[in-house]
């Protein structure tokens, strides 16, 4: 029978894929002797089976679950469902990858009316009675919300009504009688919503809770988080079932969340928050504002001393900053979770460098432990220092996630999404955020909350997303329904501008200007290590000198794509280009193009200068001509006047250029086939610019790369290449200089992949344009796919947007085929990628795997690509070493098997010889002969085996 369930003592940290991150770490903490309530883990494979069985837990899995319930009953000395000594448990999710707040947890499971009455009967202390009813009302609310999907708002309203009725502000001020009444109200609300009584059977509660955790793997917020963080749906989640320890037992109990280093700055200090007489949800939900972890020493000195030791032990064990959840019950410390903590990009760089300096990790580990996507936050604007100095904060919260955000105020996640869709920048202002707000948090420039601390939902999720967040500004008086709040004597309504500083926690009215971020120090060290270990080159996609300079500053080693068409839209050029479109003869087109050529040459000179002699790939004109024609009557009239044509002629021209499917129409190299003079003009500008820059910088080695777009056929490529080469040679001869240049093609059409061995005979390089290659392979319009891809995600047909994350199974196979066909034909062929995928870490990993020479991405993603390329190289090296080790171990095992076989043969022969020697007669001679032959054969086998080992 397959093993679906493991005790904590049966697992370890290496079993993350099977036990999930939370379960594997609970097992590891158990192994190293930390105080962990002993429970069990239902595997990720059980989650997958749950979905395969039509979202049901089959009998085999449930049987094992109940067997393990019996085991933890024995370990903990309590009985599940017992009235005398009841075992209460928590049921928690835990995927391989950390997904904070995305899935569900149920606490205090096992309570019912009878258990509650028995517990109170056995302990007449009024404070204990309050604790029991507090736990019961929490369980009813959580079970109703998480398991039965009754909105928690109904229960929160009842709590607020009770507090108002009793004249108190906090839940902890409610008495045992108040909480008992609440529990009854909660059960009544449950029945009103669902038409049935709250389940009292603990086994039913447990089964439904496990199903709810499995189900939460597929909830909307988890699906969004997985897509954003490249977590496959197929992984599933494990479920941890753990005996409850109660931070809400009394004033000598509490709960908290802590980090071994500051997750916002990376400073090496214990940082966190705790609450007395509370359960874990109270800390992260922001219902009560928690106290700093340092104050725990005053309240629980012995437990605090133990906790500090645990923190040091865990960081030393995992060699990384740890995020921990703990509970203190009657003064005793219990560890409920540990994981490598989420952190800001600034903190990640500092922590990695500090760990290297402390001798905890090496450079490769430091490079590998940083999420490349988080570097994005380092490179985005911060508030202008002068403007910030002149501004006066209206209020201050906690700087929960660094950065600067400015935008119009919205009060709901849905509004944030809707306003962003109409190009509005917004700041999401909430009393407190919850996991349901994830889409709105993504859409917003920043997040501001009234409640919550540094470990609240808003803070943790914002840090993980790299988004600016200020939390816990208690001075804000907010009315979310009326959509306004007051702060610092001012009232802000929906649509008003606000600026927030996620580093200081300051809040400002109006707009504060921003400036580009500056990077140095730890960033430079990490990037230096990344460059040391990566094998992929990193270029940039840049169309302007400004972009090129920024990319070079951020470490770009050349330009992988310059889109020349972007240069045509400036007012001084578009008129001439429209003249070219209107021309009826080649000569007229050449006259118009001659007006543009000096501008193009100047553009290219500035790009070459910015890139300082590194490779520059310039793509010839790609878009269809209809993108350049006038759209208004005024523009058409002006074009008619400038070209001496009638308005009717211009109207007919614009109409004739319309295409049913322009992305697959008259564009790319097809334009150059139809109008070679365009390619001639651009080549002339490219070569003349290279000649001039080479003369100005003799220390550089200019080698422009001219890229012909949208090739699908060898003869098509050769036809256009002929004009490019003839023009380039003509220019070089006229200047009397020799400058190398290359002519290659953009691989964007599946047919080009299939015939890459033919095209490679003529091309100097290939560059994958994966935006169009994805479009052509899927048959999706990249401009329209967003309208229906959401349905594909919901139906689990696709897990990610293929235009954002490279499709390895389809597009990736075409890319690999292209390289496998092209390189043998042309060993000097260099191959890169310049689509949007060139800046996506998972896509970069694949590019490294199939042997690309470089990736090219937007300027601000260059550091991301450098780091991702290094991580890919380090991972590939580690995988190779692991494979070689496994192969060596298998060989050693085979050698040992053969030696043992030879020994056995020798022993057998010896025994037969001894036996036969005791018998007299004619058979002795024959047997002796056979024995000798057997000995010789055995010896030859031994010699052969050791010979193979020596050769290996």
XYZ file of C-alpha atoms in Angstrom, residues 308-879:
572
model
C 16.725 33.204 21.154
C 18.684 29.927 21.295
C 16.261 28.307 18.827
C 16.646 31.244 16.424
C 20.429 30.922 16.407
C 20.236 27.164 15.975
C 17.785 27.362 13.063
C 19.711 30.030 11.162
C 22.917 28.054 11.609
C 21.157 24.864 10.506
C 19.476 26.280 7.393
C 22.195 28.848 6.628
C 19.605 31.487 5.830
C 17.362 34.041 7.497
C 14.457 32.228 9.172
C 10.802 33.200 9.480
C 9.272 31.422 12.483
C 5.883 31.024 14.120
C 5.745 30.076 17.778
C 3.328 29.760 20.673
C 3.899 29.990 24.407
C 1.502 27.924 26.509
C 1.760 28.461 30.243
C 5.259 29.848 29.845
C 6.553 26.962 27.677
C 7.816 27.580 24.127
C 6.539 25.559 21.141
C 7.749 25.964 17.550
C 4.980 25.750 14.955
C 6.813 26.642 11.750
C 10.082 27.761 10.251
C 10.995 28.649 6.693
C 13.456 30.763 4.774
C 11.912 34.185 5.268
C 10.474 36.402 2.554
C 12.492 39.613 2.312
C 12.815 42.785 0.300
C 15.367 42.984 -2.487
C 17.559 45.300 -0.413
C 17.455 42.890 2.502
C 18.118 39.889 0.246
C 21.343 41.429 -1.083
C 22.593 42.420 2.360
C 21.732 39.078 3.954
C 23.446 37.133 1.161
C 26.629 39.225 1.425
C 26.611 39.090 5.226
C 26.216 35.305 5.246
C 29.234 35.009 2.954
C 31.244 37.340 5.203
C 30.175 35.323 8.255
C 31.431 32.120 6.615
C 27.935 30.610 6.561
C 27.674 30.186 2.779
C 29.833 30.542 -0.354
C 29.427 32.908 -3.315
C 27.436 30.407 -5.386
C 24.934 29.923 -2.589
C 24.672 33.695 -2.149
C 23.882 34.139 -5.834
C 21.383 31.261 -5.803
C 19.397 32.426 -2.773
C 18.178 35.723 -4.283
C 14.973 35.801 -6.315
C 15.953 37.652 -9.510
C 12.455 39.067 -9.922
C 12.801 40.997 -6.677
C 15.700 43.023 -8.097
C 13.082 44.898 -10.078
C 12.187 46.861 -6.969
C 15.742 48.178 -6.625
C 15.639 49.687 -10.067
C 12.376 51.590 -9.878
C 11.980 55.242 -8.901
C 12.251 56.568 -5.353
C 10.977 59.902 -4.091
C 13.039 62.912 -5.139
C 15.145 63.807 -2.090
C 14.607 67.584 -2.366
C 10.852 67.243 -2.842
C 10.676 64.768 0.015
C 12.574 67.141 2.306
C 10.144 69.932 1.502
C 7.092 67.738 2.103
C 5.477 67.352 5.514
C 4.147 63.921 6.454
C 0.502 63.826 7.446
C 0.999 60.608 9.373
C 3.255 57.648 9.873
C 2.765 53.903 9.838
C 5.223 51.052 9.683
C 7.602 50.950 6.731
C 6.587 47.388 5.863
C 7.982 47.121 2.333
C 10.427 49.709 0.914
C 9.949 51.875 -2.125
C 7.934 54.905 -3.146
C 4.360 54.869 -4.374
C 2.144 57.646 -5.559
C -1.328 57.356 -7.020
C -5.030 57.916 -6.686
C -6.732 56.445 -3.642
C -8.980 53.398 -4.047
C -10.584 51.415 -1.235
C -11.248 47.978 -2.745
C -9.194 45.401 -4.600
C -11.734 45.339 -7.445
C -11.470 49.107 -7.883
C -7.673 48.865 -7.972
C -7.883 46.360 -10.834
C -10.511 48.399 -12.703
C -8.650 51.710 -12.354
C -5.376 50.180 -13.482
C -7.144 48.799 -16.557
C -7.889 52.394 -17.553
C -4.237 53.379 -17.020
C -4.689 55.028 -13.617
C -1.982 54.628 -10.966
C -3.574 53.824 -7.623
C -2.720 53.312 -3.967
C -4.915 50.715 -2.256
C -6.049 51.955 1.186
C -7.600 49.335 3.467
C -8.507 48.885 7.112
C -6.547 45.647 6.754
C -5.878 43.420 3.776
C -6.804 39.786 3.445
C -5.716 37.108 0.973
C -8.752 37.909 -1.200
C -7.161 41.302 -1.961
C -4.219 39.795 -3.850
C -5.314 40.969 -7.325
C -5.884 44.506 -6.093
C -2.548 44.541 -4.283
C -0.873 43.511 -7.530
C -2.648 46.223 -9.483
C -1.795 49.010 -7.028
C 1.407 51.041 -6.941
C 1.422 50.694 -3.166
C -0.632 49.575 -0.179
C -1.623 51.512 2.956
C -3.379 49.812 5.874
C -4.798 51.109 9.156
C -4.213 47.894 11.088
C -1.450 45.317 11.180
C 2.229 45.138 11.891
C 5.389 44.150 10.073
C 4.181 40.558 9.818
C 0.592 41.320 8.819
C -0.806 39.940 5.580
C -0.272 43.231 3.764
C 3.360 43.480 4.862
C 4.316 39.895 4.041
C 2.611 39.794 0.657
C 3.870 43.248 -0.367
C 7.452 42.305 0.452
C 7.090 39.123 -1.548
C 5.728 41.082 -4.507
C 8.341 43.807 -4.162
C 5.618 46.399 -3.704
C 5.694 49.488 -1.496
C 3.623 49.105 1.663
C 2.920 51.156 4.791
C 0.956 49.240 7.422
C -0.554 49.885 10.822
C -1.247 53.623 10.600
C -3.701 53.742 13.496
C -4.203 57.506 13.172
C -6.244 56.997 10.025
C -10.002 57.090 10.543
C -11.467 55.197 7.615
C -14.939 54.580 6.212
C -14.430 51.969 3.510
C -18.065 51.902 2.451
C -18.294 55.694 2.044
C -14.800 55.632 0.485
C -12.987 58.288 2.465
C -10.558 58.590 5.361
C -9.141 61.322 7.549
C -5.505 61.779 8.538
C -3.614 64.734 9.937
C -6.699 66.931 9.873
C -7.350 66.289 6.173
C -10.040 64.223 4.494
C -9.158 62.078 1.485
C -11.749 60.688 -0.906
C -11.531 58.077 -3.617
C -9.543 59.508 -6.532
C -7.456 61.932 -4.427
C -3.682 61.630 -4.784
C -1.537 60.260 -1.977
C 2.158 59.372 -1.678
C 3.576 56.723 0.663
C 7.152 55.852 1.614
C 7.537 52.164 2.325
C 10.963 52.656 3.863
C 10.129 55.284 6.503
C 6.382 54.637 6.803
C 5.612 58.299 6.094
C 2.354 59.260 4.389
C 1.973 62.427 2.306
C -0.947 64.156 0.655
C -0.699 64.878 -3.066
C 2.012 63.944 -5.543
C 5.717 63.775 -4.690
C 8.063 63.559 -7.716
C 10.189 60.436 -8.075
C 13.712 59.803 -9.373
C 15.481 56.711 -10.672
C 16.881 54.448 -7.998
C 20.627 54.311 -7.492
C 22.347 50.991 -6.898
C 25.705 50.099 -5.425
C 27.349 48.252 -2.561
C 25.747 44.880 -1.932
C 24.136 44.973 -5.375
C 27.539 45.366 -7.005
C 29.005 42.465 -5.022
C 26.179 40.103 -5.927
C 26.282 41.139 -9.590
C 30.044 40.609 -9.615
C 29.606 37.076 -8.307
C 26.793 36.462 -10.811
C 28.983 37.546 -13.710
C 31.740 35.285 -12.412
C 29.605 32.147 -12.667
C 27.219 32.733 -15.570
C 27.980 31.525 -19.082
C 25.129 33.281 -20.918
C 25.849 36.788 -22.169
C 23.236 39.433 -21.384
C 22.289 42.097 -23.913
C 19.505 44.647 -23.963
C 16.614 45.647 -26.183
C 17.164 49.379 -26.731
C 15.899 51.803 -29.356
C 17.224 55.056 -27.907
C 20.633 56.189 -26.636
C 19.054 56.877 -23.229
C 17.845 53.270 -22.933
C 21.174 51.993 -24.188
C 23.144 54.012 -21.633
C 20.901 52.848 -18.786
C 21.289 49.225 -19.911
C 25.057 49.581 -20.145
C 25.098 51.076 -16.655
C 23.168 48.018 -15.454
C 25.631 45.601 -17.031
C 24.405 44.962 -20.583
C 27.058 43.431 -22.836
C 25.567 44.677 -26.080
C 22.252 45.281 -27.813
C 20.308 42.222 -28.891
C 17.501 44.177 -30.547
C 17.131 47.703 -31.865
C 13.691 48.289 -33.361
C 14.393 50.818 -36.101
C 10.705 51.526 -36.733
C 10.429 53.353 -33.400
C 12.811 55.936 -34.795
C 10.474 56.782 -37.678
C 7.659 58.202 -35.571
C 9.390 61.445 -34.614
C 7.822 64.446 -36.285
C 10.928 65.221 -38.364
C 10.887 61.742 -39.892
C 7.310 60.555 -40.168
C 6.479 63.038 -42.892
C 9.337 61.771 -45.081
C 8.408 58.155 -44.413
C 4.815 58.842 -45.391
C 6.121 60.393 -48.581
C 7.919 57.122 -49.243
C 4.699 55.169 -48.696
C 2.870 57.449 -51.140
C 5.581 57.122 -53.805
C 4.674 55.220 -56.966
C 8.195 54.564 -58.280
C 11.440 53.283 -56.845
C 13.087 56.609 -57.600
C 10.454 58.528 -55.647
C 10.838 56.151 -52.720
C 14.618 56.615 -52.730
C 14.245 60.394 -52.671
C 11.978 60.175 -49.615
C 14.213 57.645 -47.867
C 17.260 59.830 -48.466
C 15.647 62.431 -46.182
C 15.447 59.872 -43.375
C 18.913 58.339 -43.797
C 20.870 61.053 -41.934
C 18.542 60.727 -38.962
C 18.948 56.946 -38.944
C 22.722 57.253 -39.168
C 22.778 59.697 -36.256
C 20.587 57.336 -34.208
C 22.945 54.431 -34.849
C 26.041 56.468 -34.040
C 24.605 57.374 -30.641
C 23.674 53.744 -29.946
C 27.187 52.573 -30.867
C 28.676 55.251 -28.615
C 26.470 54.238 -25.698
C 27.443 50.572 -26.050
C 31.197 51.322 -26.188
C 32.172 48.875 -28.886
C 30.095 45.940 -27.647
C 27.846 44.092 -30.158
C 24.812 45.960 -31.508
C 22.080 44.096 -33.397
C 19.881 46.309 -35.531
C 16.668 44.903 -36.947
C 15.559 46.174 -40.332
C 12.060 47.622 -40.625
C 9.473 45.152 -39.312
C 5.910 46.543 -38.908
C 3.399 46.730 -41.773
C 3.204 50.092 -43.526
C -0.341 50.804 -42.366
C 1.069 51.588 -38.901
C 2.790 54.678 -40.354
C -0.048 56.234 -42.383
C -2.120 59.158 -41.043
C -5.270 58.429 -39.067
C -7.002 61.828 -39.023
C -8.421 63.971 -41.794
C -6.038 66.793 -40.838
C -2.992 64.529 -41.180
C -4.284 63.133 -44.486
C -4.817 66.639 -45.844
C -1.264 67.604 -44.847
C 0.159 64.503 -46.526
C -1.816 65.236 -49.680
C -0.444 68.789 -49.709
C 3.184 67.684 -49.098
C 3.093 65.015 -51.804
C 0.937 66.828 -54.351
C -1.670 64.076 -54.213
C -5.427 64.362 -53.924
C -7.258 63.618 -50.703
C -9.028 60.806 -52.539
C -5.660 59.265 -53.453
C -4.533 59.345 -49.803
C -7.829 57.814 -48.645
C -7.503 55.019 -51.187
C -3.856 54.440 -50.217
C -4.689 54.149 -46.503
C -7.560 51.799 -47.317
C -5.370 49.636 -49.574
C -2.796 49.132 -46.818
C -5.421 47.701 -44.433
C -4.920 43.990 -43.771
C -7.242 41.428 -42.222
C -4.377 39.929 -40.190
C -1.504 42.427 -40.230
C 0.688 40.463 -37.810
C 0.946 37.780 -40.484
C 0.784 40.194 -43.382
C 3.031 42.504 -45.408
C 5.752 43.097 -42.840
C 9.291 42.091 -41.870
C 11.493 40.803 -44.679
C 8.437 40.826 -46.958
C 8.681 44.622 -46.999
C 12.336 44.352 -48.017
C 11.440 41.911 -50.803
C 8.809 44.348 -52.087
C 10.797 47.527 -51.447
C 14.519 46.638 -51.265
C 15.365 50.333 -51.166
C 14.202 50.446 -47.516
C 16.748 47.784 -46.539
C 19.400 49.553 -48.660
C 18.834 52.884 -46.884
C 18.956 51.308 -43.433
C 22.066 49.273 -44.235
C 23.791 52.391 -45.551
C 23.004 54.234 -42.297
C 24.173 51.269 -40.176
C 27.513 50.915 -41.955
C 28.243 54.637 -42.242
C 27.568 55.057 -38.505
C 29.900 52.144 -37.723
C 32.665 53.615 -39.894
C 32.413 57.002 -38.194
C 32.354 55.580 -34.639
C 35.279 53.255 -35.421
C 37.289 56.252 -36.632
C 36.442 58.165 -33.440
C 37.274 55.152 -31.242
C 40.068 53.104 -32.788
C 40.365 51.125 -29.548
C 36.894 49.640 -30.143
C 36.142 46.787 -32.508
C 32.980 47.682 -34.364
C 30.996 44.766 -35.803
C 27.386 45.723 -36.481
C 24.883 42.867 -36.652
C 22.165 43.451 -39.250
C 19.051 41.406 -38.561
C 16.498 40.539 -41.237
C 13.111 39.964 -39.534
C 10.407 37.361 -40.064
C 12.323 35.014 -42.347
C 10.547 31.784 -43.238
C 12.406 30.603 -46.356
C 16.099 30.410 -47.291
C 15.613 32.030 -50.724
C 13.718 34.882 -49.064
C 16.626 35.480 -46.679
C 19.227 35.233 -49.471
C 17.276 37.695 -51.602
C 17.265 40.395 -48.909
C 20.792 39.574 -47.710
C 22.085 40.277 -51.236
C 20.972 43.928 -51.018
C 22.392 44.271 -47.509
C 25.806 42.839 -48.417
C 26.124 44.769 -51.686
C 25.285 48.044 -49.915
C 27.628 47.356 -46.986
C 30.539 46.439 -49.286
C 29.899 49.518 -51.401
C 30.032 51.775 -48.331
C 33.170 50.150 -46.933
C 34.916 50.376 -50.306
C 33.967 54.034 -50.682
C 35.389 54.782 -47.230
C 38.468 52.682 -47.848
C 38.111 50.809 -44.582
C 37.475 47.284 -43.455
C 34.942 46.745 -40.705
C 33.451 43.319 -40.015
C 29.682 43.020 -40.018
C 27.233 40.156 -39.746
C 23.907 39.451 -41.385
C 21.498 37.204 -39.531
C 17.828 36.657 -39.052
C 15.145 36.759 -36.437
C 13.578 33.339 -35.886
C 9.891 34.072 -35.400
C 8.092 31.603 -37.661
C 7.865 27.836 -37.021
C 8.917 27.132 -40.618
C 12.200 28.909 -39.998
C 12.799 26.550 -37.072
C 12.016 23.525 -39.210
C 14.388 24.645 -41.973
C 17.100 26.110 -39.733
C 19.764 23.836 -41.267
C 19.159 25.494 -44.650
C 19.009 29.081 -43.363
C 22.108 28.579 -41.178
C 24.240 28.079 -44.315
C 23.705 31.763 -45.121
C 23.022 33.401 -41.751
C 25.758 34.586 -39.374
C 23.402 34.494 -36.385
C 19.916 33.573 -35.247
C 17.913 35.568 -32.731
C 14.649 34.153 -31.428
C 11.806 36.649 -31.467
C 9.764 34.619 -29.018
C 6.854 37.067 -28.898
C 5.959 36.298 -32.509
C 7.233 32.706 -32.342
C 4.822 32.067 -29.443
C 2.027 33.787 -31.353
C 2.669 31.750 -34.510
C 3.095 28.464 -32.607
C -0.064 28.758 -30.517
C -2.071 30.618 -33.119
C -2.895 33.166 -30.393
C -2.995 36.859 -31.174
C -0.824 38.367 -28.477
C -2.974 41.510 -28.581
C -6.220 39.602 -28.026
C -5.247 36.510 -26.022
C -5.795 38.313 -22.739
C -9.523 38.247 -23.414
C -9.725 34.479 -23.056
C -6.562 33.276 -21.317
C -8.280 33.663 -17.945
C -10.674 30.879 -18.925
C -7.683 28.717 -19.870
C -6.172 29.271 -16.419
C -9.447 28.405 -14.695
C -9.803 25.227 -16.767
C -6.165 24.302 -16.057
C -5.437 24.195 -19.796
C -2.627 26.688 -19.228
C -0.883 27.603 -15.976
C 0.917 30.736 -17.226
C 0.681 33.350 -19.915
C 2.864 31.876 -22.700
C 3.814 35.403 -23.764
C 5.289 36.065 -20.305
C 6.828 32.663 -19.537
C 8.359 30.559 -22.284
C 6.394 27.485 -23.338
C 9.098 24.833 -23.092
C 7.001 21.995 -24.484
C 6.079 23.708 -27.730
C 8.013 26.882 -28.455
C 10.978 25.509 -26.511
C 11.123 22.385 -28.671
C 11.175 24.541 -31.778
C 14.040 26.595 -30.322
C 16.061 23.492 -29.470
C 15.381 22.048 -32.905
C 16.628 25.280 -34.483
C 19.918 25.088 -32.598
C 20.340 21.366 -33.196
C 19.788 21.861 -36.929
C 21.701 25.108 -37.335
C 24.915 24.671 -35.319
C 26.243 21.556 -37.121
C 25.824 23.317 -40.464
C 27.418 26.554 -39.240
C 29.564 26.059 -36.107
C 30.266 29.816 -35.974
C 26.524 30.586 -35.740
C 25.691 32.490 -32.564
C 22.183 32.322 -31.173
C 20.259 34.596 -28.835
C 16.762 35.569 -27.737
C 15.273 39.054 -27.786
C 11.585 38.551 -27.003
C 10.084 39.476 -23.639
C 11.103 36.047 -22.393
C 14.721 37.237 -22.387
C 14.081 38.881 -19.005
C 12.066 36.080 -17.390
C 14.134 33.937 -14.975
C 12.488 30.591 -15.766
C 12.817 31.250 -19.497
C 16.478 32.209 -19.032
C 17.066 28.885 -17.280
C 15.731 27.108 -20.367
C 17.867 29.265 -22.690
C 20.937 28.244 -20.700
C 19.874 24.602 -20.862
C 19.574 24.487 -24.673
C 22.827 26.350 -25.301
C 21.953 29.906 -26.308
C 24.836 32.364 -26.414
C 22.940 35.348 -25.013
C 19.609 36.681 -23.835
C 18.404 40.214 -24.524
C 15.854 42.097 -22.428
C 14.649 45.578 -21.524
C 17.253 47.769 -19.758
C 15.800 47.527 -16.252
C 15.647 43.738 -16.487
C 19.347 43.360 -17.328
C 20.361 42.736 -13.671
C 17.539 40.203 -13.367
C 18.849 38.401 -16.444
C 22.446 38.478 -15.176
C 21.432 36.936 -11.863
C 19.071 34.394 -13.445
C 21.768 33.357 -15.929
C 24.212 32.785 -13.073
C 21.657 30.760 -11.139
C 20.967 28.651 -14.233
C 24.680 27.953 -14.708
C 25.173 27.097 -11.016
C 22.123 24.817 -11.021
C 23.261 23.096 -14.219
C 26.724 22.502 -12.735
C 25.199 21.121 -9.536
C 22.878 18.845 -11.525
